[in-house]
Short mmCIF file of the C-alpha atoms (twelve columns), coordinates in Angstrom:
data_MODEL
# 
_entry.id   MODEL 
# 
loop_
_atom_site.group_PDB 
_atom_site.id 
_atom_site.type_symbol 
_atom_site.label_atom_id 
_atom_site.label_alt_id 
_atom_site.label_comp_id 
_atom_site.label_asym_id 
_atom_site.label_seq_id 
_atom_site.Cartn_x 
_atom_site.Cartn_y 
_atom_site.Cartn_z 
_atom_site.pdbx_PDB_model_num 
ATOM 1   C CA . MET A 1   132.967 105.210 104.462 1 
ATOM 2   C CA . GLN A 2   135.656 103.403 106.479 1 
ATOM 3   C CA . ALA A 3   136.565 99.756  106.225 1 
ATOM 4   C CA . GLU A 4   138.910 97.433  108.019 1 
ATOM 5   C CA . ALA A 5   141.147 97.261  104.940 1 
ATOM 6   C CA . THR A 6   144.900 97.410  105.393 1 
ATOM 7   C CA . PRO A 7   146.741 100.306 103.745 1 
ATOM 8   C CA . ASP A 8   148.571 98.019  101.292 1 
ATOM 9   C CA . ILE A 9   145.471 96.165  100.151 1 
ATOM 10  C CA . GLY A 10  145.070 98.452  97.126  1 
ATOM 11  C CA . HIS A 11  148.585 97.611  95.952  1 
ATOM 12  C CA . ARG A 12  147.924 93.914  96.438  1 
ATOM 13  C CA . ILE A 13  144.651 94.081  94.515  1 
ATOM 14  C CA . LYS A 14  146.384 95.971  91.712  1 
ATOM 15  C CA . ILE A 15  148.586 92.905  91.169  1 
ATOM 16  C CA . LEU A 16  145.472 90.659  91.271  1 
ATOM 17  C CA . ASP A 17  146.142 89.148  94.691  1 
ATOM 18  C CA . ARG A 18  143.047 86.998  95.232  1 
ATOM 19  C CA . LYS A 19  143.506 86.816  99.005  1 
ATOM 20  C CA . ALA A 20  143.606 90.608  99.232  1 
ATOM 21  C CA . PHE A 21  140.500 90.887  97.077  1 
ATOM 22  C CA . HIS A 22  138.713 88.301  99.210  1 
ATOM 23  C CA . SER A 23  139.696 90.186  102.354 1 
ATOM 24  C CA . LEU A 24  138.374 93.448  100.874 1 
ATOM 25  C CA . TYR A 25  135.160 91.709  99.885  1 
ATOM 26  C CA . VAL A 26  134.603 90.183  103.316 1 
ATOM 27  C CA . THR A 27  135.329 93.410  105.188 1 
ATOM 28  C CA . THR A 28  133.430 95.844  102.959 1 
ATOM 29  C CA . PHE A 29  130.635 94.054  101.092 1 
ATOM 30  C CA . ASP A 30  127.976 94.764  103.708 1 
ATOM 31  C CA . LYS A 31  129.014 98.422  103.914 1 
ATOM 32  C CA . MET A 32  128.803 98.756  100.124 1 
ATOM 33  C CA . ARG A 33  125.369 97.098  100.138 1 
ATOM 34  C CA . LYS A 34  124.137 99.493  102.826 1 
ATOM 35  C CA . TYR A 35  125.568 102.435 100.890 1 
ATOM 36  C CA . ALA A 36  123.746 101.313 97.725  1 
ATOM 37  C CA . PHE A 37  120.525 100.817 99.681  1 
ATOM 38  C CA . ARG A 38  120.548 104.506 100.626 1 
ATOM 39  C CA . TYR A 39  120.050 105.239 96.923  1 
ATOM 40  C CA . VAL A 40  117.894 102.410 95.608  1 
ATOM 41  C CA . TYR A 41  115.772 101.474 98.679  1 
ATOM 42  C CA . ASP A 42  115.767 97.808  97.689  1 
ATOM 43  C CA . TRP A 43  117.976 95.333  99.570  1 
ATOM 44  C CA . GLU A 44  118.203 92.814  96.734  1 
ATOM 45  C CA . GLU A 45  119.096 95.473  94.197  1 
ATOM 46  C CA . ALA A 46  121.592 96.990  96.641  1 
ATOM 47  C CA . ALA A 47  123.271 93.598  97.050  1 
ATOM 48  C CA . ASP A 48  123.396 93.169  93.256  1 
ATOM 49  C CA . ILE A 49  124.938 96.612  92.875  1 
ATOM 50  C CA . ALA A 50  127.560 95.902  95.548  1 
ATOM 51  C CA . GLN A 51  128.359 92.612  93.824  1 
ATOM 52  C CA . GLN A 52  128.660 94.393  90.469  1 
ATOM 53  C CA . ALA A 53  131.006 96.945  92.033  1 
ATOM 54  C CA . PHE A 54  133.402 94.265  93.229  1 
ATOM 55  C CA . LEU A 55  133.253 92.515  89.863  1 
ATOM 56  C CA . SER A 56  133.886 95.797  88.080  1 
ATOM 57  C CA . LEU A 57  136.880 96.510  90.307  1 
ATOM 58  C CA . TRP A 58  138.347 93.071  89.625  1 
ATOM 59  C CA . LEU A 59  137.739 93.166  85.865  1 
ATOM 60  C CA . ASN A 60  138.971 96.741  85.481  1 
ATOM 61  C CA . VAL A 61  141.809 96.758  87.990  1 
ATOM 62  C CA . ASP A 62  143.991 98.427  85.332  1 
ATOM 63  C CA . ASN A 63  141.954 101.611 85.849  1 
ATOM 64  C CA . TYR A 64  142.652 101.618 89.585  1 
ATOM 65  C CA . SER A 65  145.581 103.575 90.973  1 
ATOM 66  C CA . PRO A 66  146.937 101.878 94.099  1 
ATOM 67  C CA . ASP A 67  147.651 105.307 95.592  1 
ATOM 68  C CA . THR A 68  143.872 105.856 95.820  1 
ATOM 69  C CA . ASN A 69  142.083 104.499 98.870  1 
ATOM 70  C CA . ILE A 70  140.514 101.262 97.661  1 
ATOM 71  C CA . VAL A 71  137.356 101.684 99.742  1 
ATOM 72  C CA . THR A 72  136.826 105.204 98.414  1 
ATOM 73  C CA . TYR A 73  137.329 103.904 94.877  1 
ATOM 74  C CA . LEU A 74  134.871 101.054 95.445  1 
ATOM 75  C CA . THR A 75  132.348 103.463 96.960  1 
ATOM 76  C CA . ALA A 76  132.576 105.611 93.817  1 
ATOM 77  C CA . ILE A 77  131.857 102.534 91.690  1 
ATOM 78  C CA . VAL A 78  128.800 101.738 93.833  1 
ATOM 79  C CA . HIS A 79  127.625 105.339 93.546  1 
ATOM 80  C CA . ASN A 80  127.927 105.260 89.746  1 
ATOM 81  C CA . LEU A 81  126.100 101.930 89.518  1 
ATOM 82  C CA . CYS A 82  123.289 103.323 91.687  1 
ATOM 83  C CA . SER A 83  123.007 106.364 89.433  1 
ATOM 84  C CA . ASN A 84  122.827 104.127 86.368  1 
ATOM 85  C CA . TYR A 85  120.149 101.992 88.022  1 
ATOM 86  C CA . LEU A 86  118.043 105.042 88.917  1 
ATOM 87  C CA . ARG A 87  118.358 106.413 85.372  1 
ATOM 88  C CA . HIS A 88  117.201 103.033 84.093  1 
ATOM 89  C CA . LEU A 89  114.135 103.221 86.362  1 
ATOM 90  C CA . ASP A 90  113.335 106.676 84.956  1 
ATOM 91  C CA . VAL A 91  113.406 105.246 81.426  1 
ATOM 92  C CA . ILE A 92  111.105 102.403 82.448  1 
ATOM 93  C CA . ASP A 93  108.736 104.869 84.142  1 
ATOM 94  C CA . SER A 94  108.746 107.059 81.048  1 
ATOM 95  C CA . ASN A 95  107.940 104.068 78.840  1 
ATOM 96  C CA . HIS A 96  105.028 103.129 81.101  1 
ATOM 97  C CA . ASP A 97  103.705 106.679 80.753  1 
ATOM 98  C CA . LYS A 98  103.892 106.397 76.977  1 
ATOM 99  C CA . ILE A 99  101.982 103.114 77.012  1 
ATOM 100 C CA . VAL A 100 99.232  104.660 79.118  1 
ATOM 101 C CA . GLU A 101 99.132  107.702 76.822  1 
ATOM 102 C CA . ALA A 102 98.888  105.496 73.764  1 
ATOM 103 C CA . THR A 103 96.165  103.400 75.346  1 
ATOM 104 C CA . LEU A 104 94.197  106.413 76.479  1 
ATOM 105 C CA . PHE A 105 94.347  108.578 73.418  1 
ATOM 106 C CA . SER A 106 95.108  106.468 70.373  1 
ATOM 107 C CA . GLN A 107 92.562  105.412 67.801  1 
ATOM 108 C CA . LEU A 108 90.690  102.906 69.967  1 
ATOM 109 C CA . GLN A 109 87.184  103.725 68.835  1 
ATOM 110 C CA . ASN A 110 86.566  100.228 67.465  1 
ATOM 111 C CA . TYR A 111 87.844  98.693  70.678  1 
ATOM 112 C CA . PHE A 112 85.675  100.997 72.802  1 
ATOM 113 C CA . GLU A 113 82.639  100.265 70.627  1 
ATOM 114 C CA . GLU A 114 83.174  96.550  71.248  1 
ATOM 115 C CA . ASN A 115 83.860  97.107  74.965  1 
ATOM 116 C CA . PRO A 116 81.664  99.955  76.228  1 
ATOM 117 C CA . ASP A 117 82.376  99.033  79.863  1 
ATOM 118 C CA . ILE A 118 86.075  99.723  79.405  1 
ATOM 119 C CA . LYS A 119 85.321  103.075 77.762  1 
ATOM 120 C CA . ARG A 120 82.981  103.973 80.637  1 
ATOM 121 C CA . LYS A 121 85.551  102.983 83.271  1 
ATOM 122 C CA . LEU A 122 88.258  104.934 81.485  1 
ATOM 123 C CA . ASP A 123 85.999  108.000 81.379  1 
ATOM 124 C CA . GLU A 124 85.318  107.562 85.101  1 
ATOM 125 C CA . ALA A 125 89.048  107.361 85.816  1 
ATOM 126 C CA . LEU A 126 89.669  110.542 83.827  1 
ATOM 127 C CA . CYS A 127 86.865  112.354 85.678  1 
ATOM 128 C CA . LYS A 128 88.419  111.454 89.036  1 
ATOM 129 C CA . LEU A 129 91.698  113.177 88.184  1 
ATOM 130 C CA . PRO A 130 92.521  116.430 89.953  1 
ATOM 131 C CA . PRO A 131 91.205  119.316 87.795  1 
ATOM 132 C CA . GLN A 132 94.598  120.949 87.231  1 
ATOM 133 C CA . GLY A 133 96.216  117.593 86.390  1 
ATOM 134 C CA . TYR A 134 93.395  116.715 84.006  1 
ATOM 135 C CA . LYS A 135 93.710  120.062 82.232  1 
ATOM 136 C CA . ILE A 136 97.479  119.670 81.875  1 
ATOM 137 C CA . LEU A 137 97.086  116.076 80.647  1 
ATOM 138 C CA . ILE A 138 94.614  117.131 77.941  1 
ATOM 139 C CA . GLU A 139 96.817  120.026 76.831  1 
ATOM 140 C CA . HIS A 140 99.884  117.793 76.708  1 
ATOM 141 C CA . ILE A 141 98.407  114.724 75.035  1 
ATOM 142 C CA . VAL A 142 95.366  115.805 73.075  1 
ATOM 143 C CA . ASN A 143 96.551  119.268 72.070  1 
ATOM 144 C CA . GLU A 144 100.201 118.106 71.860  1 
ATOM 145 C CA . LYS A 145 101.561 121.139 73.697  1 
ATOM 146 C CA . LYS A 146 104.998 121.178 75.236  1 
ATOM 147 C CA . ASN A 147 105.374 121.510 78.978  1 
ATOM 148 C CA . SER A 148 106.908 124.973 78.622  1 
ATOM 149 C CA . VAL A 149 103.902 126.221 76.623  1 
ATOM 150 C CA . ILE A 150 101.434 124.760 79.123  1 
ATOM 151 C CA . ALA A 151 103.363 126.342 81.994  1 
ATOM 152 C CA . GLN A 152 103.298 129.732 80.320  1 
ATOM 153 C CA . GLU A 153 99.577  129.504 79.541  1 
ATOM 154 C CA . LEU A 154 98.677  128.464 83.094  1 
ATOM 155 C CA . GLY A 155 101.112 130.831 84.785  1 
ATOM 156 C CA . ILE A 156 102.963 128.049 86.601  1 
ATOM 157 C CA . SER A 157 106.488 126.683 86.431  1 
ATOM 158 C CA . GLU A 158 107.479 123.980 83.985  1 
ATOM 159 C CA . SER A 159 108.500 121.722 86.870  1 
ATOM 160 C CA . THR A 160 104.965 122.074 88.287  1 
ATOM 161 C CA . VAL A 161 103.575 120.940 84.935  1 
ATOM 162 C CA . LYS A 162 105.913 117.923 84.999  1 
ATOM 163 C CA . THR A 163 104.856 117.108 88.565  1 
ATOM 164 C CA . HIS A 164 101.164 117.241 87.629  1 
ATOM 165 C CA . LEU A 165 101.777 115.017 84.607  1 
ATOM 166 C CA . LYS A 166 103.687 112.449 86.666  1 
ATOM 167 C CA . ARG A 167 100.925 112.360 89.270  1 
ATOM 168 C CA . VAL A 168 98.072  111.908 86.806  1 
ATOM 169 C CA . MET A 169 100.025 109.329 84.834  1 
ATOM 170 C CA . ARG A 170 100.681 107.379 88.029  1 
ATOM 171 C CA . ILE A 171 96.954  107.491 88.846  1 
ATOM 172 C CA . LEU A 172 95.960  106.482 85.314  1 
ATOM 173 C CA . ARG A 173 98.528  103.698 85.173  1 
ATOM 174 C CA . LYS A 174 97.014  102.155 88.305  1 
ATOM 175 C CA . GLN A 175 93.476  102.674 87.025  1 
ATOM 176 C CA . MET A 176 94.310  101.155 83.642  1 
ATOM 177 C CA . LEU A 177 95.689  98.038  85.323  1 
ATOM 178 C CA . LEU A 178 92.500  97.745  87.355  1 
ATOM 179 C CA . ILE A 179 90.364  98.273  84.269  1 
ATOM 180 C CA . ILE A 180 92.303  95.866  82.062  1 
ATOM 181 C CA . PHE A 181 92.519  93.078  84.632  1 
ATOM 182 C CA . SER A 182 88.923  93.392  85.785  1 
ATOM 183 C CA . PHE A 183 87.692  91.893  82.489  1 
# 
């Protein structure tokens, strides 16, 4: 990633030269935003990440060595922030899966007895799942088997088990929203 930054700009930023920092910001912000977008596929989030990168550089200038290309250093900050953001999304996705699991398979008998339509719609959603995904879901949640055990029993790879689980959880998450908000 190239920028129109002068070779001495890193040295000037190291001594907290505001004009140099402003110049770096003006010449490279859009490039950093585009770089972040390649990871996060969201223009607003990419702009936030680029903004955070510049703030991080300014607040932690002591960690920067002026012998390092400033644009390369800034790009590394953007890359790390994107990785952190994507890890955060994985945690959120995992938590959503747990909520769906809890809703689907916890002790909701009283609730289902009071709301037979919801129970029926949930059963319909489960019946529409792909057979292999349904089988893996039941083994994982109801029988509390680990992915490695399920993979061994079905003669498939553990990553295939994870893929099936993600797919059925995505389907069920959408179906649960439809079911919940249709009442």
